[in-house]
CSV table of C-alpha atoms in Angstrom, one decimal:
chain,number,residue,atom,x,y,z
W,1,MET,CA,-24.4,-9.2,14.5
W,2,ALA,CA,-26.8,-6.6,13.0
W,3,ASP,CA,-26.9,-8.6,9.7
W,4,ALA,CA,-28.2,-11.8,11.3
W,5,ARG,CA,-31.6,-13.2,10.4
W,6,PHE,CA,-33.6,-16.3,11.4
W,7,ILE,CA,-36.1,-18.1,9.1
W,8,GLY,CA,-39.0,-20.1,10.5
W,9,SER,CA,-42.6,-21.1,9.7
W,10,PRO,CA,-45.7,-22.3,11.5
W,11,ILE,CA,-45.9,-25.3,9.2
W,12,TYR,CA,-43.3,-27.1,11.3
W,13,ARG,CA,-45.3,-26.9,14.5
W,14,GLY,CA,-47.1,-30.2,15.0
W,15,SER,CA,-46.0,-31.6,11.7
W,16,VAL,CA,-44.5,-35.1,12.0
W,17,TYR,CA,-43.6,-37.8,9.5
W,18,GLY,CA,-45.4,-40.4,11.7
W,19,ALA,CA,-45.8,-41.5,15.3
W,20,ARG,CA,-42.7,-43.7,15.3
W,21,HIS,CA,-40.7,-42.1,12.6
W,22,PRO,CA,-37.3,-40.5,13.7
W,23,LEU,CA,-38.8,-37.2,12.6
W,24,SER,CA,-41.8,-37.5,14.9
W,25,ILE,CA,-40.1,-34.9,17.1
W,26,GLN,CA,-40.5,-31.1,17.1
W,27,ARG,CA,-37.3,-29.4,16.0
W,28,VAL,CA,-37.7,-26.0,14.4
W,29,PRO,CA,-40.5,-25.0,16.8
W,30,ALA,CA,-38.3,-26.0,19.8
W,31,VAL,CA,-35.5,-23.8,18.5
W,32,ILE,CA,-37.8,-20.9,18.0
W,33,ASP,CA,-39.4,-21.3,21.4
W,34,LEU,CA,-36.0,-21.7,23.1
W,35,ALA,CA,-34.5,-18.7,21.4
W,36,ARG,CA,-37.6,-16.6,22.3
W,37,ALA,CA,-37.4,-17.7,25.9
W,38,LEU,CA,-33.8,-16.4,25.9
W,39,ASP,CA,-34.9,-13.1,24.3
W,40,TRP,CA,-32.6,-13.9,21.3
W,41,LEU,CA,-35.2,-13.7,18.6
W,42,PRO,CA,-36.7,-10.1,18.3
W,43,VAL,CA,-39.3,-9.5,15.6
W,44,ALA,CA,-36.8,-7.6,13.5
W,45,ARG,CA,-34.6,-10.6,13.1
W,46,TYR,CA,-37.3,-13.2,12.3
W,47,ARG,CA,-38.6,-13.9,8.9
W,48,THR,CA,-41.5,-16.3,8.0
W,49,SER,CA,-40.5,-18.7,5.2
W,50,PRO,CA,-42.6,-18.6,2.0
W,51,ARG,CA,-43.5,-21.8,0.2
W,52,ALA,CA,-41.4,-22.3,-2.9
W,53,LYS,CA,-43.4,-22.5,-6.1
W,54,SER,CA,-43.3,-25.5,-8.5
W,55,ALA,CA,-41.3,-23.5,-11.1
W,56,ALA,CA,-38.6,-22.9,-8.5
W,57,LEU,CA,-38.5,-26.6,-7.5
W,58,THR,CA,-38.0,-27.7,-11.1
W,59,ARG,CA,-34.7,-26.0,-11.3
W,60,PHE,CA,-33.4,-29.2,-9.8
W,61,HIS,CA,-36.3,-31.7,-9.5
W,62,THR,CA,-38.2,-33.1,-12.5
W,63,SER,CA,-41.7,-31.7,-13.1
W,64,GLY,CA,-43.0,-35.3,-13.0
W,65,TYR,CA,-41.6,-35.8,-9.5
W,66,VAL,CA,-42.9,-32.5,-8.2
W,67,ALA,CA,-46.4,-33.4,-9.5
W,68,ALA,CA,-46.2,-36.8,-7.9
W,69,LEU,CA,-45.3,-35.3,-4.6
W,70,GLN,CA,-48.2,-32.8,-4.8
W,71,ALA,CA,-50.6,-35.6,-5.8
W,72,ALA,CA,-49.4,-37.8,-2.9
W,73,GLU,CA,-50.1,-35.1,-0.4
W,74,ALA,CA,-53.5,-34.4,-1.8
W,75,ALA,CA,-54.6,-38.1,-1.9
W,76,GLN,CA,-52.6,-39.1,1.2
W,77,SER,CA,-51.7,-42.2,-0.6
W,78,VAL,CA,-49.4,-43.4,-3.4
W,79,SER,CA,-49.6,-46.3,-5.9
W,80,ASP,CA,-47.0,-49.0,-6.0
W,81,ALA,CA,-45.7,-47.5,-9.3
W,82,VAL,CA,-45.1,-44.1,-7.7
W,83,ARG,CA,-43.5,-45.7,-4.7
W,84,ALA,CA,-41.1,-47.6,-6.9
W,85,ARG,CA,-40.3,-44.7,-9.2
W,86,HIS,CA,-40.2,-41.8,-6.8
W,87,GLY,CA,-39.4,-43.3,-3.3
W,88,LEU,CA,-42.6,-41.9,-1.9
W,89,GLY,CA,-44.7,-43.8,0.7
W,90,THR,CA,-41.7,-45.7,2.1
W,91,LEU,CA,-40.6,-46.2,5.7
W,92,SER,CA,-38.1,-43.4,5.3
W,93,ASN,CA,-40.2,-41.1,3.2
W,94,PRO,CA,-43.8,-41.8,4.3
W,95,VAL,CA,-47.0,-40.2,3.2
W,96,PHE,CA,-48.0,-37.6,5.8
W,97,ALA,CA,-50.2,-34.5,5.9
W,98,GLU,CA,-47.7,-31.9,4.9
W,99,MET,CA,-45.4,-34.0,2.7
W,100,TYR,CA,-45.3,-31.5,-0.1
W,101,ARG,CA,-46.0,-28.2,1.7
W,102,ARG,CA,-43.4,-28.7,4.4
W,103,PRO,CA,-40.4,-29.4,2.2
W,104,ALA,CA,-41.5,-26.8,-0.2
W,105,THR,CA,-41.5,-24.3,2.7
W,106,ALA,CA,-38.0,-25.4,3.6
W,107,VAL,CA,-36.9,-24.7,0.1
W,108,GLY,CA,-38.7,-21.3,0.2
W,109,GLY,CA,-36.7,-20.6,3.4
W,110,GLY,CA,-33.5,-21.3,1.6
W,111,LEU,CA,-34.5,-19.1,-1.4
W,112,LEU,CA,-35.4,-16.3,1.0
W,113,ALA,CA,-32.1,-16.8,2.8
W,114,ALA,CA,-30.3,-16.3,-0.5
W,115,GLU,CA,-32.1,-13.1,-1.1
W,116,LEU,CA,-31.4,-11.9,2.5
W,117,VAL,CA,-27.7,-12.4,2.1
W,118,ALA,CA,-27.5,-10.8,-1.3
W,119,GLY,CA,-25.7,-7.8,0.0
W,120,GLY,CA,-23.9,-9.7,2.8
W,121,GLY,CA,-24.9,-11.2,6.1
W,122,VAL,CA,-25.8,-14.5,7.7
W,123,VAL,CA,-29.1,-16.3,7.9
W,124,HIS,CA,-30.1,-19.3,10.0
W,125,ASN,CA,-32.7,-21.5,8.3
W,126,PRO,CA,-33.0,-24.5,10.7
W,127,GLY,CA,-35.8,-26.0,8.6
W,128,GLY,CA,-33.5,-26.5,5.7
W,129,GLY,CA,-30.6,-28.8,5.0
W,130,GLN,CA,-32.3,-31.8,3.2
W,131,HIS,CA,-29.2,-33.0,1.4
W,132,HIS,CA,-30.4,-36.5,0.2
W,133,GLY,CA,-33.1,-35.6,-2.2
W,134,MET,CA,-32.5,-36.5,-5.8
W,135,PRO,CA,-34.0,-34.9,-9.0
W,136,ASP,CA,-36.7,-37.6,-9.4
W,137,ARG,CA,-36.8,-39.3,-6.1
W,138,ALA,CA,-37.2,-38.8,-2.3
W,139,ALA,CA,-34.5,-40.4,-0.1
W,140,GLY,CA,-33.3,-40.3,3.5
W,141,PHE,CA,-36.2,-38.3,4.9
W,142,CYS,CA,-35.7,-35.7,2.2
W,143,TYR,CA,-38.4,-35.0,-0.3
W,144,LEU,CA,-36.8,-32.0,-1.9
W,145,ASN,CA,-33.1,-30.9,-1.9
W,146,GLU,CA,-33.1,-27.5,-0.3
W,147,PRO,CA,-29.3,-27.0,-0.3
W,148,VAL,CA,-29.0,-27.6,-4.0
W,149,LEU,CA,-31.9,-25.2,-4.9
W,150,THR,CA,-30.5,-22.5,-2.5
W,151,ILE,CA,-27.0,-22.8,-3.9
W,152,GLU,CA,-28.3,-22.6,-7.5
W,153,ARG,CA,-30.2,-19.5,-6.5
W,154,LEU,CA,-27.1,-17.9,-5.1
W,155,LEU,CA,-25.3,-18.6,-8.4
W,156,GLN,CA,-28.2,-17.3,-10.4
W,157,MET,CA,-28.0,-14.1,-8.5
W,158,GLY,CA,-24.5,-13.5,-9.9
W,159,LEU,CA,-22.2,-15.1,-7.3
W,160,SER,CA,-19.2,-16.9,-8.8
W,161,ARG,CA,-18.3,-19.5,-6.1
W,162,VAL,CA,-20.2,-21.1,-3.3
W,163,ALA,CA,-18.6,-23.4,-0.7
W,164,TYR,CA,-20.9,-26.1,0.8
W,165,VAL,CA,-19.8,-27.5,4.2
W,166,ASP,CA,-21.7,-30.5,5.7
W,167,ILE,CA,-21.1,-31.7,9.2
W,168,ASP,CA,-24.1,-34.0,9.3
W,169,ALA,CA,-23.4,-37.6,10.3
W,170,HIS,CA,-24.6,-38.7,6.9
W,171,HIS,CA,-22.9,-38.0,3.6
W,172,CYS,CA,-24.5,-35.3,1.4
W,173,ASP,CA,-25.0,-37.6,-1.6
W,174,GLY,CA,-27.7,-35.5,-3.3
W,175,VAL,CA,-25.7,-32.3,-3.0
W,176,GLU,CA,-22.5,-33.9,-4.2
W,177,ALA,CA,-24.2,-35.5,-7.2
W,178,ALA,CA,-25.9,-32.2,-8.2
W,179,PHE,CA,-22.6,-30.4,-8.3
W,180,ALA,CA,-20.2,-33.1,-9.5
W,181,GLY,CA,-17.5,-31.7,-11.8
W,182,ARG,CA,-18.5,-28.1,-11.2
W,183,GLU,CA,-16.0,-25.4,-10.7
W,184,ASP,CA,-18.3,-22.9,-9.0
W,185,VAL,CA,-19.3,-25.1,-6.1
W,186,ARG,CA,-17.0,-26.9,-3.7
W,187,THR,CA,-18.5,-29.4,-1.2
W,188,VAL,CA,-16.7,-30.5,2.0
W,189,SER,CA,-18.4,-33.3,4.0
W,190,VAL,CA,-17.4,-34.8,7.3
W,191,HIS,CA,-19.6,-37.9,8.0
W,192,GLU,CA,-19.6,-41.3,9.7
W,193,ALA,CA,-17.9,-44.0,7.8
W,194,ARG,CA,-20.1,-47.1,6.8
W,195,ARG,CA,-23.2,-45.2,7.6
W,196,TRP,CA,-26.2,-44.8,5.1
W,197,PRO,CA,-26.1,-43.7,2.3
W,198,PHE,CA,-22.7,-45.5,2.1
W,199,THR,CA,-21.3,-42.8,-0.2
W,200,GLY,CA,-18.6,-40.2,0.3
W,201,ALA,CA,-15.5,-42.3,0.5
W,202,LEU,CA,-12.2,-40.6,1.1
W,203,GLN,CA,-11.2,-41.2,-2.6
W,204,ASP,CA,-14.5,-39.8,-3.9
W,205,THR,CA,-13.8,-36.4,-5.4
W,206,GLY,CA,-17.1,-35.7,-7.0
W,207,GLY,CA,-15.5,-34.9,-10.3
W,208,GLY,CA,-13.0,-32.6,-8.5
W,209,ALA,CA,-15.7,-30.6,-6.7
W,210,ALA,CA,-15.9,-32.7,-3.4
W,211,PHE,CA,-13.7,-33.3,-0.4
W,212,ASN,CA,-15.0,-36.2,1.7
W,213,LEU,CA,-13.8,-37.3,5.1
W,214,PRO,CA,-15.6,-40.4,6.5
W,215,VAL,CA,-14.8,-40.7,10.2
W,216,ALA,CA,-14.9,-43.6,12.6
W,217,ARG,CA,-17.5,-44.3,15.4
W,218,GLY,CA,-16.7,-42.3,18.5
W,219,PHE,CA,-15.4,-39.3,16.6
W,220,ASN,CA,-14.7,-36.7,19.4
W,221,ASP,CA,-14.3,-33.0,19.9
W,222,THR,CA,-10.5,-33.1,19.7
W,223,GLU,CA,-10.6,-34.9,16.4
W,224,PHE,CA,-13.2,-32.5,15.1
W,225,ALA,CA,-11.1,-29.5,16.0
W,226,LEU,CA,-8.2,-31.0,14.0
W,227,VAL,CA,-10.5,-31.6,11.0
W,228,LEU,CA,-11.8,-28.1,11.2
W,229,GLU,CA,-8.4,-26.6,11.3
W,230,GLU,CA,-6.6,-28.9,8.8
W,231,VAL,CA,-9.4,-29.7,6.3
W,232,ILE,CA,-12.5,-27.6,6.4
W,233,LEU,CA,-11.1,-24.2,6.8
W,234,PRO,CA,-8.3,-24.5,4.3
W,235,ALA,CA,-10.6,-26.1,1.7
W,236,VAL,CA,-13.0,-23.2,2.1
W,237,ALA,CA,-10.4,-20.4,2.3
W,238,ASP,CA,-8.5,-21.6,-0.7
W,239,PHE,CA,-11.7,-21.6,-2.8
W,240,ARG,CA,-12.4,-17.9,-2.0
W,241,PRO,CA,-16.1,-18.3,-1.9
W,242,ASP,CA,-18.6,-15.5,-2.4
W,243,ALA,CA,-20.9,-17.4,0.0
W,244,ILE,CA,-20.8,-20.3,2.4
W,245,TYR,CA,-23.6,-22.8,3.0
W,246,LEU,CA,-23.2,-24.7,6.2
W,247,GLN,CA,-25.4,-27.8,6.6
W,248,CYS,CA,-25.3,-28.1,10.4
W,249,GLY,CA,-26.9,-31.5,11.1
W,250,ALA,CA,-27.1,-32.3,14.8
W,251,ASP,CA,-27.0,-36.1,14.3
W,252,ALA,CA,-23.2,-36.2,14.9
W,253,LEU,CA,-23.9,-35.4,18.6
W,254,LEU,CA,-23.3,-38.1,21.2
W,255,GLU,CA,-27.0,-38.4,22.1
W,256,ASP,CA,-28.3,-39.0,18.6
W,257,PRO,CA,-30.0,-42.4,18.0
W,258,LEU,CA,-29.2,-42.6,14.2
W,259,ALA,CA,-25.4,-42.3,14.4
W,260,ARG,CA,-22.5,-43.4,16.5
W,261,LEU,CA,-20.4,-40.2,16.7
W,262,SER,CA,-19.5,-38.5,20.0
W,263,LEU,CA,-19.4,-34.8,19.3
W,264,SER,CA,-20.6,-32.0,21.6
W,265,ASN,CA,-22.6,-29.1,20.1
W,266,ARG,CA,-19.5,-26.9,20.8
W,267,CYS,CA,-18.2,-28.3,17.5
W,268,HIS,CA,-21.2,-26.8,15.6
W,269,VAL,CA,-20.8,-23.4,17.3
W,270,ALA,CA,-17.0,-23.4,16.6
W,271,THR,CA,-17.7,-24.2,12.9
W,272,VAL,CA,-20.0,-21.3,12.5
W,273,ARG,CA,-17.5,-19.0,14.3
W,274,ALA,CA,-14.6,-20.2,12.2
W,275,LEU,CA,-16.3,-20.1,8.8
W,276,ARG,CA,-18.0,-16.7,9.2
W,277,PRO,CA,-15.0,-14.5,8.3
W,278,LEU,CA,-14.2,-16.5,5.1
W,279,ALA,CA,-17.1,-15.1,3.0
W,280,PRO,CA,-19.3,-12.0,3.0
W,281,ARG,CA,-22.4,-14.2,2.9
W,282,MET,CA,-23.3,-17.3,5.0
W,283,ILE,CA,-26.4,-19.5,5.2
W,284,VAL,CA,-26.6,-22.0,8.1
W,285,ALA,CA,-29.2,-24.7,7.7
W,286,GLY,CA,-30.4,-27.6,9.9
W,287,GLY,CA,-30.3,-31.2,8.6
W,288,GLY,CA,-30.2,-34.4,10.6
W,289,GLY,CA,-30.9,-34.7,14.3
W,290,TYR,CA,-33.3,-37.1,16.0
W,291,ASN,CA,-33.0,-36.4,19.7
W,292,PRO,CA,-35.3,-33.5,20.5
W,293,TRP,CA,-33.2,-32.1,23.3
W,294,SER,CA,-29.9,-32.2,21.6
W,295,VAL,CA,-31.2,-30.8,18.4
W,296,ALA,CA,-33.0,-27.9,20.1
W,297,ARG,CA,-30.0,-27.0,22.2
W,298,CYS,CA,-27.5,-27.3,19.3
W,299,TRP,CA,-29.4,-25.2,16.7
W,300,THR,CA,-30.3,-22.6,19.4
W,301,ALA,CA,-26.6,-22.3,20.4
W,302,VAL,CA,-25.8,-21.9,16.7
W,303,TRP,CA,-28.3,-19.1,16.5
W,304,GLY,CA,-26.7,-17.5,19.6
W,305,GLU,CA,-23.3,-17.6,17.9
W,306,ILE,CA,-24.8,-16.1,14.7
W,307,ALA,CA,-26.7,-13.4,16.6
W,308,GLY,CA,-23.7,-12.5,18.6
W,309,VAL,CA,-25.2,-13.1,22.0
W,310,GLU,CA,-23.5,-14.6,25.1
W,311,ILE,CA,-24.5,-18.2,25.8
W,312,PRO,CA,-25.2,-18.6,29.5
W,313,ASP,CA,-23.7,-21.4,31.6
W,314,ASN,CA,-27.2,-22.2,33.0
W,315,LEU,CA,-30.5,-21.6,31.3
W,316,PRO,CA,-33.2,-19.4,32.9
W,317,GLU,CA,-36.4,-21.0,34.0
W,318,ALA,CA,-38.4,-20.0,30.8
W,319,ALA,CA,-35.8,-21.8,28.6
W,320,ARG,CA,-35.7,-24.8,30.9
W,321,ALA,CA,-39.5,-25.1,30.7
W,322,VAL,CA,-39.3,-25.3,26.9
W,323,LEU,CA,-36.8,-28.2,27.2
W,324,ARG,CA,-38.9,-30.0,29.8
W,325,GLY,CA,-41.9,-29.7,27.5
W,326,LEU,CA,-40.3,-31.6,24.6
W,327,MET,CA,-41.7,-35.1,24.0
W,328,TRP,CA,-40.1,-38.3,22.4
W,329,HIS,CA,-41.6,-41.6,21.7
W,330,ARG,CA,-38.5,-43.3,23.1
W,331,LYS,CA,-38.5,-44.3,26.7
W,332,GLY,CA,-36.6,-42.4,29.4
W,333,ARG,CA,-35.7,-38.8,30.1
W,334,PRO,CA,-32.5,-37.0,29.1
W,335,ASP,CA,-29.5,-36.3,31.3
W,336,PRO,CA,-30.2,-33.3,33.5
W,337,ALA,CA,-27.6,-31.2,31.6
W,338,LEU,CA,-29.8,-31.4,28.5
W,339,LEU,CA,-32.6,-29.7,30.4
W,340,THR,CA,-30.6,-27.0,32.2
W,341,THR,CA,-27.8,-25.9,29.8
W,342,LEU,CA,-27.3,-25.0,26.2
W,343,LEU,CA,-23.7,-25.8,25.5
W,344,ASP,CA,-22.5,-29.4,26.1
W,345,ALA,CA,-19.5,-30.2,28.2
W,346,PRO,CA,-16.5,-30.7,25.9
W,347,ARG,CA,-16.2,-34.3,24.7
W,348,GLU,CA,-12.5,-34.6,24.1
W,349,GLY,CA,-10.4,-37.6,23.4
W,350,PRO,CA,-7.5,-39.1,21.5
W,351,VAL,CA,-6.9,-38.5,17.8
W,352,SER,CA,-6.8,-41.8,15.9
W,353,ALA,CA,-3.8,-42.6,13.6
W,354,ASP,CA,-6.3,-43.4,10.8
W,355,LEU,CA,-7.8,-40.0,11.0
W,356,LYS,CA,-4.4,-38.3,10.9
W,357,ALA,CA,-3.6,-40.4,7.8
W,358,ASP,CA,-6.8,-39.4,6.1
W,359,ILE,CA,-6.4,-35.8,6.8
W,360,ALA,CA,-2.9,-35.9,5.3
W,361,GLN,CA,-4.3,-37.4,2.1
W,362,LEU,CA,-6.9,-34.6,1.8
W,363,LYS,CA,-4.3,-31.9,2.5
W,364,ALA,CA,-2.1,-33.3,-0.2
W,365,ARG,CA,-5.0,-33.2,-2.7
W,366,LEU,CA,-5.9,-29.7,-1.6
W,367,ARG,CA,-2.3,-28.5,-2.3
W,368,ALA,CA,-2.5,-30.1,-5.7
W,369,VAL,CA,-5.7,-28.3,-6.8
W,370,VAL,CA,-4.8,-24.8,-5.4
């Protein structure tokens, strides 16, 4: 696709939340290196993300919170009062060297993506997708809420409707809360049931703006294909959006340590392919994902779909070397397929009766609001 762009930044290279934190792994740099090893990322398609300014951040976050985040990075410490009020310096959202600059760069990438798709097109911003951040508080590894700020920018540019689709294993609580009751944003989230943040129940409508589908452990490719066809695509198509924002979290994949779903990365690629014709503009962000090999392969395959290149059955040596070079504090090495291929083998299975019933409820609600 001639209108495809990729957004990255040097700030992600070497930046980690802490030695044992789930985000101790390299994700965006691995995607960049893998895409370049495949000759999928020419200079003309790559953009370096700027860092969002404080004024841009306060379109959603409070000025006090932004100041506290900046001060925490400068001091590399927080007081007990700041920790209690803003959620900074916790196990989930620790103090680390780039704790303000890195999320502000992710937001800058989202705002740049909005500008790049102004006249149409699709942008991959794998550093984005932080969907748990609240106006005055960090949560769930998210210091700032890039999806909310990016969507608000799209609307500020004159767009009338934006569809937000989230296939992360965790519910998009920050995004749903930000757009609750709105008529210009529709959120669709497929996430693991009884998984943190324990929101996004089937009956939760976000004031009419949200469609939530919590799924059971072991959720497989066959079930995802049904959800895509019966829920995600109709909910987006009937909304007739001017732009689609896809939060493409990789933690719903079988290998991820922080969820218990069983998808292959073919589901993520299929989602991009199916959603792309439904709006003239599309932004595809990252999100969760805590296995370095599955994340790198997933988001690189997603970029391949966006860029319109053919995904090979077996990776060339240069790409294999990138995957071999990834490190993880957990013991053991990945299955050989994660070092030699980009697309997972299909992970098909039965469709549960409970899922069919939940889909029927959402379809009935969708018919009622159309």
